[in-house]
Amino acid sequence: MRPEQERVRIEKLEELRKLGINPYPADLYEINASSADIKTDCDHLAAGDKVEEGKYKQVSVAGRLMSRRIQGKAGFAELQDSQGRVQIYMNRDEICPGEDKSYYNNVYKKLVDLGDILGVKGYVFKTQTGELSIWVTEYTLLTKAIKPLPQPKTDEDGKVHDAFTDPELRYRQRYVDLVVNPQVRDTFIKRTKLVNTMRDYLNDKGYLEVETPILQPLYGGAAARPFKTHHNTLDMTLYLRIANELYLKRLIVGGFDGVYEFSKDFRNEGMSRFHNPEFTQVELYVAYKDYEWMMNLVEEMVEKVAIALHGTTEVQVGANTINFQRPWKRYTMFEAIEHFTGIDISEMNEDQLRETCKKLDVETDPSMGKGKLIDEIFGEKCEGSLIQPTFITNYPVEMSPLAKSHRDKPGLVERFEAIANGKEICNAFSELNDPLDQRQRFEDQVNLGKRGDDEAMTLDEDFLRALEYGMPPTAGLGIGIDRLSMIMTNSSTIQEVLFFPQMRPEKQPVIATVDDYKSIGVREELVPIIQKLGYFEIEKLKEANANKLHQEVCGMRKKLKLNDVKNPSKEEVAEWLA
RNA sequence: UCGCUUGUAGCUCAGUAGGUUUAGAGCAUCUGACUUUUAAUCAGAGGGUCGUGGGUUCGAGUCCCACCAAGCGAACCA
């Protein structure tokens, strides 16, 4: 049974149809201005004045009716289009110049609801209180809404009351969130602008945007558990990609100088405010470059993004102001650890590192090797404290099976991450292009896998074959678009920068239809009574005790004052349950 | 997967220590008044499987247990 407000609106739908008004017309509706156009182009009007010529004398705007203040024979309302809101003035005698006032009195005042989509025509004027408005001479119902929207209100101090805030509802019904929470729309516009700024930057450099397989027979390029699926025709297992690194490198082997892809990747792991099972990365590979060169590119590109979104390199994130202006601070991993803990670990062996972890209260387990121990110290003691954008360079080789060994520091690789607001925003290296070294690193990974590491990488023979043909020295980069969007839009969770974050399925109660009830012999007029009693499923009804049910139905009939409805007999009730 | 918190009307929330026949408020809805308002205003009315299912009790929105969903934290995610 629908809530009262929805039932009323469905009745209104029928009334509109009876009046010959199609609540879902097919005709296109010609629009010549947006709410924002009116605000920028007509602001010069003085209070009480109207536009005397040009398109704003015959303006046509469409949008959703978001608020309404009716004062008898006239009234104000607000229409919301994709750009914002504009006030409209509805006057009975303007809308209905003739004798018949029903299109105002009946249709506008009674049959049109908040949330309906209207088109209006009229001229722009400024009210005596100084609000730009449209003096409506003609309106058209373009879409009738059956469900009522939440009704947040903003007071004169700009404070929002009764905001639509329940995260579960906001994520499950993002369409509602977008309609009533303007800052949500703004976040997603910024996200798209972020991607577009990067794409423009990379295209300007002459790099080629490409597409590579999402369904992969072997997953690689990162350490993560994959989603697994099956192709029927080939009768084979396929995986949703966890990264596209190995495919992009094949393209560098193939002779492209620079390739990039904005890719949805999929990792079958925990969810949190920083993790969604599907997420977006941009990966970039440029031939004949190294990781030092790539650092400069990252700085320049991300600085451009900040400026494109905020007009400045400074971005407010929670309590922190983060400045993306070049150059960023650079630390080697050892320097960073020494800076934050006062301990120089660069010369330590595994036992000494383990001892240091104990001293620093960093948890370890026996399976951790030297590289993992260093990474653990960094993760626990440094990463969260790096608020301003900082490059961390020269990672332990054990953690980086696809990165080239450092040109003069044994045991390290030519790799960097950029950290901002205490979180990694990118990961990059001089790519390993020695096919024999790469094979050895893969085999080490395979051994880790045999020891039970279910995130160890698999050996990709075709990728090794490609390397054997020769991949030029190459710099590679991956930037987490969701994480960067979070920082750039001051969002504390990844859900805020994904239109449709992953959720557990909604429980859909199997609600019986009127026909279902009729099929077991219930008279139609008794259905509302039975539903009111809470028997929404035929199975539940069948489980009921016949005597009790009979009593309940008769009692509810009386309570609902359904005097026209005849009570069922005991035998009748018994038959339903038979 | 573990811990803490939350779930009451379309939305935002009250609901005291378990106890007042019929579970409250604001917005939204319905009826009426109002031709420059803007959180419009004024008068009246309707609207609730109190997340779901059990239990304790003379009595449960309130206490207990299980389940479902969400948030936060942890684990995991190099």
PDB file of N, CA and C (backbone and C1' of nucleotides) in Angstrom, chain A residues 4-5 12 69-72 76 87 91 93 110 127 129 131 135 153-154 163 168 172 223 269 273 275 375 399 455 504, chain B residues 10-12 26-32 34-40 46-49 69-73 76-78:
ATOM      1  N   GLU A   4       0.026   7.804   1.860  1.00  0.00           N
ATOM      2  CA  GLU A   4      -1.074   8.693   1.517  1.00  0.00           C
ATOM      3  C   GLU A   4      -0.697   9.707   0.433  1.00  0.00           C
ATOM      4  N   GLN A   5       0.472  10.339   0.609  1.00  0.00           N
ATOM      5  CA  GLN A   5       0.838  11.401  -0.333  1.00  0.00           C
ATOM      6  C   GLN A   5       0.967  10.872  -1.753  1.00  0.00           C
ATOM      7  N   LYS A  12      -4.474  12.591  -8.558  1.00  0.00           N
ATOM      8  CA  LYS A  12      -4.340  13.843  -9.306  1.00  0.00           C
ATOM      9  C   LYS A  12      -3.991  13.561 -10.768  1.00  0.00           C
ATOM     10  N   ARG A  69       4.927  29.301  -2.678  1.00  0.00           N
ATOM     11  CA  ARG A  69       4.274  30.148  -1.677  1.00  0.00           C
ATOM     12  C   ARG A  69       3.054  30.759  -2.340  1.00  0.00           C
ATOM     13  N   ILE A  70       1.932  30.116  -2.123  1.00  0.00           N
ATOM     14  CA  ILE A  70       0.714  30.605  -2.779  1.00  0.00           C
ATOM     15  C   ILE A  70       0.030  31.615  -1.874  1.00  0.00           C
ATOM     16  N   GLN A  71      -0.365  32.719  -2.470  1.00  0.00           N
ATOM     17  CA  GLN A  71      -1.112  33.717  -1.697  1.00  0.00           C
ATOM     18  C   GLN A  71      -2.402  34.035  -2.421  1.00  0.00           C
ATOM     19  N   GLY A  72      -3.310  33.095  -2.377  1.00  0.00           N
ATOM     20  CA  GLY A  72      -4.596  33.338  -2.999  1.00  0.00           C
ATOM     21  C   GLY A  72      -4.514  33.393  -4.501  1.00  0.00           C
ATOM     22  N   PHE A  76       4.374  32.899  -5.450  1.00  0.00           N
ATOM     23  CA  PHE A  76       5.722  32.675  -5.944  1.00  0.00           C
ATOM     24  C   PHE A  76       6.075  31.195  -5.824  1.00  0.00           C
ATOM     25  N   GLN A  87      13.191  32.062  -9.361  1.00  0.00           N
ATOM     26  CA  GLN A  87      11.845  32.258  -8.811  1.00  0.00           C
ATOM     27  C   GLN A  87      10.877  32.569  -9.940  1.00  0.00           C
ATOM     28  N   ASN A  91       0.399  34.404 -11.483  1.00  0.00           N
ATOM     29  CA  ASN A  91      -0.738  35.260 -11.189  1.00  0.00           C
ATOM     30  C   ASN A  91      -1.955  34.696 -11.904  1.00  0.00           C
ATOM     31  N   ASP A  93      -4.738  35.893 -13.018  1.00  0.00           N
ATOM     32  CA  ASP A  93      -5.317  36.551 -14.191  1.00  0.00           C
ATOM     33  C   ASP A  93      -4.353  36.621 -15.372  1.00  0.00           C
ATOM     34  N   LYS A 110      -3.917  22.963  -7.168  1.00  0.00           N
ATOM     35  CA  LYS A 110      -4.271  21.679  -6.560  1.00  0.00           C
ATOM     36  C   LYS A 110      -3.612  20.468  -7.219  1.00  0.00           C
ATOM     37  N   THR A 127      11.547  41.667  -8.364  1.00  0.00           N
ATOM     38  CA  THR A 127      10.486  42.024  -7.413  1.00  0.00           C
ATOM     39  C   THR A 127      10.926  43.209  -6.571  1.00  0.00           C
ATOM     40  N   THR A 129      11.371  43.236  -3.559  1.00  0.00           N
ATOM     41  CA  THR A 129      12.399  42.838  -2.593  1.00  0.00           C
ATOM     42  C   THR A 129      13.716  42.499  -3.292  1.00  0.00           C
ATOM     43  N   GLU A 131      14.384  40.301  -5.926  1.00  0.00           N
ATOM     44  CA  GLU A 131      14.674  38.946  -6.409  1.00  0.00           C
ATOM     45  C   GLU A 131      14.299  38.829  -7.881  1.00  0.00           C
ATOM     46  N   TRP A 135       7.884  36.442 -14.633  1.00  0.00           N
ATOM     47  CA  TRP A 135       6.444  36.721 -14.592  1.00  0.00           C
ATOM     48  C   TRP A 135       5.804  35.769 -15.590  1.00  0.00           C
ATOM     49  N   LYS A 153      15.074  23.173   3.788  1.00  0.00           N
ATOM     50  CA  LYS A 153      14.790  24.608   3.686  1.00  0.00           C
ATOM     51  C   LYS A 153      16.043  25.371   4.076  1.00  0.00           C
ATOM     52  N   THR A 154      16.268  26.469   3.403  1.00  0.00           N
ATOM     53  CA  THR A 154      17.403  27.308   3.745  1.00  0.00           C
ATOM     54  C   THR A 154      16.875  28.612   4.326  1.00  0.00           C
ATOM     55  N   ALA A 163      17.800  18.961   6.243  1.00  0.00           N
ATOM     56  CA  ALA A 163      18.546  18.506   5.070  1.00  0.00           C
ATOM     57  C   ALA A 163      18.379  16.996   4.915  1.00  0.00           C
ATOM     58  N   GLU A 168      22.623   6.270   3.793  1.00  0.00           N
ATOM     59  CA  GLU A 168      22.087   5.103   3.081  1.00  0.00           C
ATOM     60  C   GLU A 168      21.098   5.529   2.000  1.00  0.00           C
ATOM     61  N   ARG A 172      21.709   5.151  -2.040  1.00  0.00           N
ATOM     62  CA  ARG A 172      20.809   4.257  -2.772  1.00  0.00           C
ATOM     63  C   ARG A 172      19.942   5.029  -3.754  1.00  0.00           C
ATOM     64  N   ALA A 223      48.911  -6.104  -6.867  1.00  0.00           N
ATOM     65  CA  ALA A 223      48.734  -7.213  -5.939  1.00  0.00           C
ATOM     66  C   ALA A 223      47.363  -7.073  -5.297  1.00  0.00           C
ATOM     67  N   GLU A 269      37.998  -7.019  -2.548  1.00  0.00           N
ATOM     68  CA  GLU A 269      38.538  -6.879  -1.203  1.00  0.00           C
ATOM     69  C   GLU A 269      37.602  -6.047  -0.338  1.00  0.00           C
ATOM     70  N   ARG A 273      35.728   3.608   3.754  1.00  0.00           N
ATOM     71  CA  ARG A 273      35.534   4.935   3.183  1.00  0.00           C
ATOM     72  C   ARG A 273      36.640   5.323   2.217  1.00  0.00           C
ATOM     73  N   HIS A 275      37.802   2.640   0.038  1.00  0.00           N
ATOM     74  CA  HIS A 275      37.817   1.515  -0.900  1.00  0.00           C
ATOM     75  C   HIS A 275      36.421   1.190  -1.410  1.00  0.00           C
ATOM     76  N   ASP A 375      58.250  -0.976   4.709  1.00  0.00           N
ATOM     77  CA  ASP A 375      56.979  -0.427   4.257  1.00  0.00           C
ATOM     78  C   ASP A 375      56.018  -0.240   5.429  1.00  0.00           C
ATOM     79  N   MET A 399      58.844  -5.017  -2.585  1.00  0.00           N
ATOM     80  CA  MET A 399      57.464  -4.552  -2.669  1.00  0.00           C
ATOM     81  C   MET A 399      57.073  -4.168  -4.092  1.00  0.00           C
ATOM     82  N   GLU A 455      47.474 -12.679  -2.767  1.00  0.00           N
ATOM     83  CA  GLU A 455      47.526 -11.481  -3.592  1.00  0.00           C
ATOM     84  C   GLU A 455      48.806 -11.404  -4.411  1.00  0.00           C
ATOM     85  N   ARG A 504      25.088  -3.144  -0.190  1.00  0.00           N
ATOM     86  CA  ARG A 504      24.381  -4.432  -0.099  1.00  0.00           C
ATOM     87  C   ARG A 504      23.016  -4.250  -0.740  1.00  0.00           C
TER      88      ARG A 504
ATOM     89  P     G B  10       6.020   7.413   5.592  1.00  0.00           P
ATOM     90  O5'   G B  10       6.853   8.309   4.574  1.00  0.00           O
ATOM     91  C5'   G B  10       7.337   7.765   3.353  1.00  0.00           C
ATOM     92  C4'   G B  10       7.954   8.883   2.574  1.00  0.00           C
ATOM     93  C3'   G B  10       9.050   9.626   3.339  1.00  0.00           C
ATOM     94  O3'   G B  10      10.305   9.038   3.106  1.00  0.00           O
ATOM     95  C1'   G B  10       7.447  11.170   2.546  1.00  0.00           C
ATOM     96  P     C B  11      11.404   8.906   4.287  1.00  0.00           P
ATOM     97  O5'   C B  11      11.913  10.410   4.434  1.00  0.00           O
ATOM     98  C5'   C B  11      12.769  10.978   3.456  1.00  0.00           C
ATOM     99  C4'   C B  11      13.131  12.397   3.849  1.00  0.00           C
ATOM    100  C3'   C B  11      13.743  12.535   5.241  1.00  0.00           C
ATOM    101  O3'   C B  11      15.132  12.283   5.219  1.00  0.00           O
ATOM    102  C1'   C B  11      12.011  14.113   4.995  1.00  0.00           C
ATOM    103  P     U B  12      15.865  11.779   6.566  1.00  0.00           P
ATOM    104  O5'   U B  12      15.779  13.049   7.517  1.00  0.00           O
ATOM    105  C5'   U B  12      16.570  14.202   7.247  1.00  0.00           C
ATOM    106  C4'   U B  12      16.362  15.225   8.340  1.00  0.00           C
ATOM    107  C3'   U B  12      16.575  14.702   9.751  1.00  0.00           C
ATOM    108  O3'   U B  12      17.949  14.690  10.094  1.00  0.00           O
ATOM    109  C1'   U B  12      14.563  15.942   9.662  1.00  0.00           C
ATOM    110  P     G B  26       3.848  21.280  14.699  1.00  0.00           P
ATOM    111  O5'   G B  26       5.140  21.565  13.812  1.00  0.00           O
ATOM    112  C5'   G B  26       5.984  22.670  14.111  1.00  0.00           C
ATOM    113  C4'   G B  26       7.192  22.642  13.199  1.00  0.00           C
ATOM    114  C3'   G B  26       6.872  22.524  11.712  1.00  0.00           C
ATOM    115  O3'   G B  26       6.537  23.773  11.137  1.00  0.00           O
ATOM    116  C1'   G B  26       8.540  20.962  12.288  1.00  0.00           C
ATOM    117  P     C B  27       5.498  23.829   9.938  1.00  0.00           P
ATOM    118  O5'   C B  27       6.271  23.178   8.702  1.00  0.00           O
ATOM    119  C5'   C B  27       7.330  23.871   8.068  1.00  0.00           C
ATOM    120  C4'   C B  27       8.076  22.946   7.129  1.00  0.00           C
ATOM    121  C3'   C B  27       7.253  22.349   5.996  1.00  0.00           C
ATOM    122  O3'   C B  27       7.088  23.250   4.903  1.00  0.00           O
ATOM    123  C1'   C B  27       8.542  20.661   7.014  1.00  0.00           C
ATOM    124  P     A B  28       5.735  23.277   4.089  1.00  0.00           P
ATOM    125  O5'   A B  28       5.648  21.797   3.484  1.00  0.00           O
ATOM    126  C5'   A B  28       6.449  21.422   2.373  1.00  0.00           C
ATOM    127  C4'   A B  28       6.205  19.966   2.036  1.00  0.00           C
ATOM    128  C3'   A B  28       4.761  19.592   1.734  1.00  0.00           C
ATOM    129  O3'   A B  28       4.396  19.902   0.402  1.00  0.00           O
ATOM    130  C1'   A B  28       5.656  18.044   3.260  1.00  0.00           C
ATOM    131  P     U B  29       2.943  20.394   0.095  1.00  0.00           P
ATOM    132  O5'   U B  29       2.042  19.133   0.473  1.00  0.00           O
ATOM    133  C5'   U B  29       2.104  17.953  -0.302  1.00  0.00           C
ATOM    134  C4'   U B  29       1.078  16.967   0.206  1.00  0.00           C
ATOM    135  C3'   U B  29      -0.345  17.487   0.280  1.00  0.00           C
ATOM    136  O3'   U B  29      -0.979  17.412  -0.985  1.00  0.00           O
ATOM    137  C1'   U B  29       0.184  16.386   2.297  1.00  0.00           C
ATOM    138  P     C B  30      -1.934  18.561  -1.438  1.00  0.00           P
ATOM    139  O5'   C B  30      -3.245  18.281  -0.570  1.00  0.00           O
ATOM    140  C5'   C B  30      -4.012  17.103  -0.782  1.00  0.00           C
ATOM    141  C4'   C B  30      -5.107  17.012   0.244  1.00  0.00           C
ATOM    142  C3'   C B  30      -5.964  18.263   0.393  1.00  0.00           C
ATOM    143  O3'   C B  30      -6.971  18.337  -0.599  1.00  0.00           O
ATOM    144  C1'   C B  30      -5.316  17.510   2.525  1.00  0.00           C
ATOM    145  P     U B  31      -7.395  19.772  -1.148  1.00  0.00           P
ATOM    146  O5'   U B  31      -8.259  20.346   0.068  1.00  0.00           O
ATOM    147  C5'   U B  31      -9.490  19.746   0.428  1.00  0.00           C
ATOM    148  C4'   U B  31     -10.149  20.540   1.522  1.00  0.00           C
ATOM    149  C3'   U B  31     -10.148  22.050   1.328  1.00  0.00           C
ATOM    150  O3'   U B  31     -11.162  22.492   0.442  1.00  0.00           O
ATOM    151  C1'   U B  31      -9.511  21.549   3.546  1.00  0.00           C
ATOM    152  P     G B  32     -10.856  23.810  -0.432  1.00  0.00           P
ATOM    153  O5'   G B  32     -10.811  24.980   0.661  1.00  0.00           O
ATOM    154  C5'   G B  32     -12.023  25.421   1.259  1.00  0.00           C
ATOM    155  C4'   G B  32     -11.744  26.418   2.355  1.00  0.00           C
ATOM    156  C3'   G B  32     -11.020  27.695   1.966  1.00  0.00           C
ATOM    157  O3'   G B  32     -11.842  28.612   1.267  1.00  0.00           O
ATOM    158  C1'   G B  32     -10.158  26.895   4.002  1.00  0.00           C
ATOM    159  P     C B  34      -9.565  34.773  -0.099  1.00  0.00           P
ATOM    160  O5'   C B  34      -8.123  35.422   0.069  1.00  0.00           O
ATOM    161  C5'   C B  34      -7.969  36.623   0.823  1.00  0.00           C
ATOM    162  C4'   C B  34      -6.495  36.867   1.056  1.00  0.00           C
ATOM    163  C3'   C B  34      -5.628  36.901  -0.204  1.00  0.00           C
ATOM    164  O3'   C B  34      -5.662  38.171  -0.843  1.00  0.00           O
ATOM    165  C1'   C B  34      -4.611  35.553   1.452  1.00  0.00           C
ATOM    166  P     U B  35      -5.723  38.232  -2.441  1.00  0.00           P
ATOM    167  O5'   U B  35      -4.278  38.814  -2.795  1.00  0.00           O
ATOM    168  C5'   U B  35      -3.127  37.997  -2.707  1.00  0.00           C
ATOM    169  C4'   U B  35      -2.122  38.480  -3.728  1.00  0.00           C
ATOM    170  C3'   U B  35      -1.745  39.946  -3.591  1.00  0.00           C
ATOM    171  O3'   U B  35      -0.360  40.054  -3.853  1.00  0.00           O
ATOM    172  C1'   U B  35      -2.495  39.520  -5.774  1.00  0.00           C
ATOM    173  P     U B  36       0.560  41.120  -3.091  1.00  0.00           P
ATOM    174  O5'   U B  36       2.000  40.729  -3.622  1.00  0.00           O
ATOM    175  C5'   U B  36       2.664  39.598  -3.086  1.00  0.00           C
ATOM    176  C4'   U B  36       4.156  39.870  -3.096  1.00  0.00           C
ATOM    177  C3'   U B  36       4.553  41.177  -2.399  1.00  0.00           C
ATOM    178  O3'   U B  36       5.779  40.968  -1.757  1.00  0.00           O
ATOM    179  C1'   U B  36       5.312  41.192  -4.624  1.00  0.00           C
ATOM    180  P     U B  37       6.045  41.337  -0.197  1.00  0.00           P
ATOM    181  O5'   U B  37       6.281  39.927   0.500  1.00  0.00           O
ATOM    182  C5'   U B  37       5.182  39.118   0.872  1.00  0.00           C
ATOM    183  C4'   U B  37       5.473  37.683   0.526  1.00  0.00           C
ATOM    184  C3'   U B  37       6.805  37.157   1.023  1.00  0.00           C
ATOM    185  O3'   U B  37       6.753  36.783   2.383  1.00  0.00           O
ATOM    186  C1'   U B  37       6.455  36.480  -1.210  1.00  0.00           C
ATOM    187  P     U B  38       8.080  36.933   3.300  1.00  0.00           P
ATOM    188  O5'   U B  38       9.117  35.911   2.651  1.00  0.00           O
ATOM    189  C5'   U B  38       8.905  34.510   2.789  1.00  0.00           C
ATOM    190  C4'   U B  38       9.910  33.781   1.944  1.00  0.00           C
ATOM    191  C3'   U B  38      11.369  34.021   2.317  1.00  0.00           C
ATOM    192  O3'   U B  38      11.724  33.187   3.397  1.00  0.00           O
ATOM    193  C1'   U B  38      11.093  34.112  -0.036  1.00  0.00           C
ATOM    194  P     A B  39      13.002  33.461   4.300  1.00  0.00           P
ATOM    195  O5'   A B  39      13.458  31.981   4.704  1.00  0.00           O
ATOM    196  C5'   A B  39      13.690  30.980   3.712  1.00  0.00           C
ATOM    197  C4'   A B  39      12.921  29.701   4.023  1.00  0.00           C
ATOM    198  C3'   A B  39      11.424  29.899   4.254  1.00  0.00           C
ATOM    199  O3'   A B  39      10.706  28.775   3.750  1.00  0.00           O
ATOM    200  C1'   A B  39      12.387  28.870   6.140  1.00  0.00           C
ATOM    201  P     A B  40       9.736  29.025   2.530  1.00  0.00           P
ATOM    202  O5'   A B  40       8.905  30.342   2.910  1.00  0.00           O
ATOM    203  C5'   A B  40       7.699  30.223   3.607  1.00  0.00           C
ATOM    204  C4'   A B  40       7.303  31.578   4.103  1.00  0.00           C
ATOM    205  C3'   A B  40       6.213  31.589   5.167  1.00  0.00           C
ATOM    206  O3'   A B  40       6.745  31.305   6.450  1.00  0.00           O
ATOM    207  C1'   A B  40       5.697  33.178   3.520  1.00  0.00           C
ATOM    208  P     G B  46      -7.820  14.086  12.304  1.00  0.00           P
ATOM    209  O5'   G B  46      -7.166  13.375  11.035  1.00  0.00           O
ATOM    210  C5'   G B  46      -7.980  12.648  10.127  1.00  0.00           C
ATOM    211  C4'   G B  46      -7.199  12.356   8.870  1.00  0.00           C
ATOM    212  C3'   G B  46      -6.013  11.407   9.031  1.00  0.00           C
ATOM    213  O3'   G B  46      -6.417  10.046   8.971  1.00  0.00           O
ATOM    214  C1'   G B  46      -5.339  13.300   7.798  1.00  0.00           C
ATOM    215  P     G B  47      -5.564   8.948   9.770  1.00  0.00           P
ATOM    216  O5'   G B  47      -4.132   9.002   9.069  1.00  0.00           O
ATOM    217  C5'   G B  47      -3.942   8.417   7.778  1.00  0.00           C
ATOM    218  C4'   G B  47      -2.557   8.718   7.283  1.00  0.00           C
ATOM    219  C3'   G B  47      -1.438   8.056   8.070  1.00  0.00           C
ATOM    220  O3'   G B  47      -1.175   6.758   7.535  1.00  0.00           O
ATOM    221  C1'   G B  47      -0.948  10.354   7.734  1.00  0.00           C
ATOM    222  P     G B  48      -1.229   5.472   8.506  1.00  0.00           P
ATOM    223  O5'   G B  48       0.128   5.546   9.317  1.00  0.00           O
ATOM    224  C5'   G B  48       1.369   5.786   8.635  1.00  0.00           C
ATOM    225  C4'   G B  48       2.498   5.207   9.443  1.00  0.00           C
ATOM    226  C3'   G B  48       2.235   3.807   9.974  1.00  0.00           C
ATOM    227  O3'   G B  48       3.281   2.949   9.586  1.00  0.00           O
ATOM    228  C1'   G B  48       2.878   5.281  11.754  1.00  0.00           C
ATOM    229  P     U B  49       2.917   1.789   8.521  1.00  0.00           P
ATOM    230  O5'   U B  49       2.808   0.529   9.475  1.00  0.00           O
ATOM    231  C5'   U B  49       3.866   0.271  10.307  1.00  0.00           C
ATOM    232  C4'   U B  49       3.602  -0.967  11.083  1.00  0.00           C
ATOM    233  C3'   U B  49       4.954  -1.495  11.552  1.00  0.00           C
ATOM    234  O3'   U B  49       5.256  -0.809  12.795  1.00  0.00           O
ATOM    235  C1'   U B  49       3.841  -3.186  10.382  1.00  0.00           C
ATOM    236  P     A B  69      22.409  -7.312   5.163  1.00  0.00           P
ATOM    237  O5'   A B  69      22.134  -5.749   5.267  1.00  0.00           O
ATOM    238  C5'   A B  69      21.317  -5.108   4.299  1.00  0.00           C
ATOM    239  C4'   A B  69      21.044  -3.690   4.722  1.00  0.00           C
ATOM    240  C3'   A B  69      22.271  -2.832   5.002  1.00  0.00           C
ATOM    241  O3'   A B  69      22.875  -2.365   3.819  1.00  0.00           O
ATOM    242  C1'   A B  69      20.686  -2.525   6.720  1.00  0.00           C
ATOM    243  P     A B  70      24.448  -2.032   3.797  1.00  0.00           P
ATOM    244  O5'   A B  70      24.500  -0.672   4.630  1.00  0.00           O
ATOM    245  C5'   A B  70      23.949   0.516   4.075  1.00  0.00           C
ATOM    246  C4'   A B  70      23.942   1.613   5.099  1.00  0.00           C
ATOM    247  C3'   A B  70      25.302   2.015   5.647  1.00  0.00           C
ATOM    248  O3'   A B  70      25.986   2.873   4.759  1.00  0.00           O
ATOM    249  C1'   A B  70      23.773   1.794   7.431  1.00  0.00           C
ATOM    250  P     G B  71      27.580   2.978   4.803  1.00  0.00           P
ATOM    251  O5'   G B  71      27.836   3.812   6.136  1.00  0.00           O
ATOM    252  C5'   G B  71      27.492   5.185   6.194  1.00  0.00           C
ATOM    253  C4'   G B  71      27.766   5.729   7.567  1.00  0.00           C
ATOM    254  C3'   G B  71      29.197   5.538   8.061  1.00  0.00           C
ATOM    255  O3'   G B  71      30.065   6.531   7.560  1.00  0.00           O
ATOM    256  C1'   G B  71      27.699   4.862   9.744  1.00  0.00           C
ATOM    257  P     C B  72      31.586   6.171   7.263  1.00  0.00           P
ATOM    258  O5'   C B  72      32.249   6.112   8.707  1.00  0.00           O
ATOM    259  C5'   C B  72      32.267   7.260   9.546  1.00  0.00           C
ATOM    260  C4'   C B  72      32.689   6.868  10.938  1.00  0.00           C
ATOM    261  C3'   C B  72      33.994   6.088  11.031  1.00  0.00           C
ATOM    262  O3'   C B  72      35.134   6.911  10.945  1.00  0.00           O
ATOM    263  C1'   C B  72      32.359   5.044  12.370  1.00  0.00           C
ATOM    264  P     G B  73      36.450   6.333  10.232  1.00  0.00           P
ATOM    265  O5'   G B  73      36.993   5.262  11.272  1.00  0.00           O
ATOM    266  C5'   G B  73      37.492   5.688  12.532  1.00  0.00           C
ATOM    267  C4'   G B  73      37.724   4.508  13.435  1.00  0.00           C
ATOM    268  C3'   G B  73      38.661   3.430  12.916  1.00  0.00           C
ATOM    269  O3'   G B  73      40.026   3.794  13.036  1.00  0.00           O
ATOM    270  C1'   G B  73      36.772   2.417  13.877  1.00  0.00           C
ATOM    271  P     C B  76      46.135  -6.123   8.507  1.00  0.00           P
ATOM    272  O5'   C B  76      45.304  -6.398   7.180  1.00  0.00           O
ATOM    273  C5'   C B  76      44.987  -7.733   6.795  1.00  0.00           C
ATOM    274  C4'   C B  76      44.041  -7.715   5.626  1.00  0.00           C
ATOM    275  C3'   C B  76      44.507  -6.937   4.408  1.00  0.00           C
ATOM    276  O3'   C B  76      45.425  -7.660   3.605  1.00  0.00           O
ATOM    277  C1'   C B  76      42.282  -6.355   4.873  1.00  0.00           C
ATOM    278  P     C B  77      46.619  -6.886   2.912  1.00  0.00           P
ATOM    279  O5'   C B  77      45.888  -5.915   1.890  1.00  0.00           O
ATOM    280  C5'   C B  77      45.190  -6.437   0.758  1.00  0.00           C
ATOM    281  C4'   C B  77      44.439  -5.352   0.058  1.00  0.00           C
ATOM    282  C3'   C B  77      45.294  -4.207  -0.471  1.00  0.00           C
ATOM    283  O3'   C B  77      45.913  -4.552  -1.693  1.00  0.00           O
ATOM    284  C1'   C B  77      43.410  -3.327   0.634  1.00  0.00           C
ATOM    285  P     A B  78      47.163  -3.751  -2.237  1.00  0.00           P
ATOM    286  O5'   A B  78      48.411  -4.217  -1.371  1.00  0.00           O
ATOM    287  C5'   A B  78      48.671  -3.629  -0.107  1.00  0.00           C
ATOM    288  C4'   A B  78      50.115  -3.813   0.246  1.00  0.00           C
ATOM    289  C3'   A B  78      50.799  -2.489   0.667  1.00  0.00           C
ATOM    290  O3'   A B  78      51.704  -2.760   1.729  1.00  0.00           O
ATOM    291  C1'   A B  78      52.004  -3.513  -1.063  1.00  0.00           C
TER     292        A B  78
END
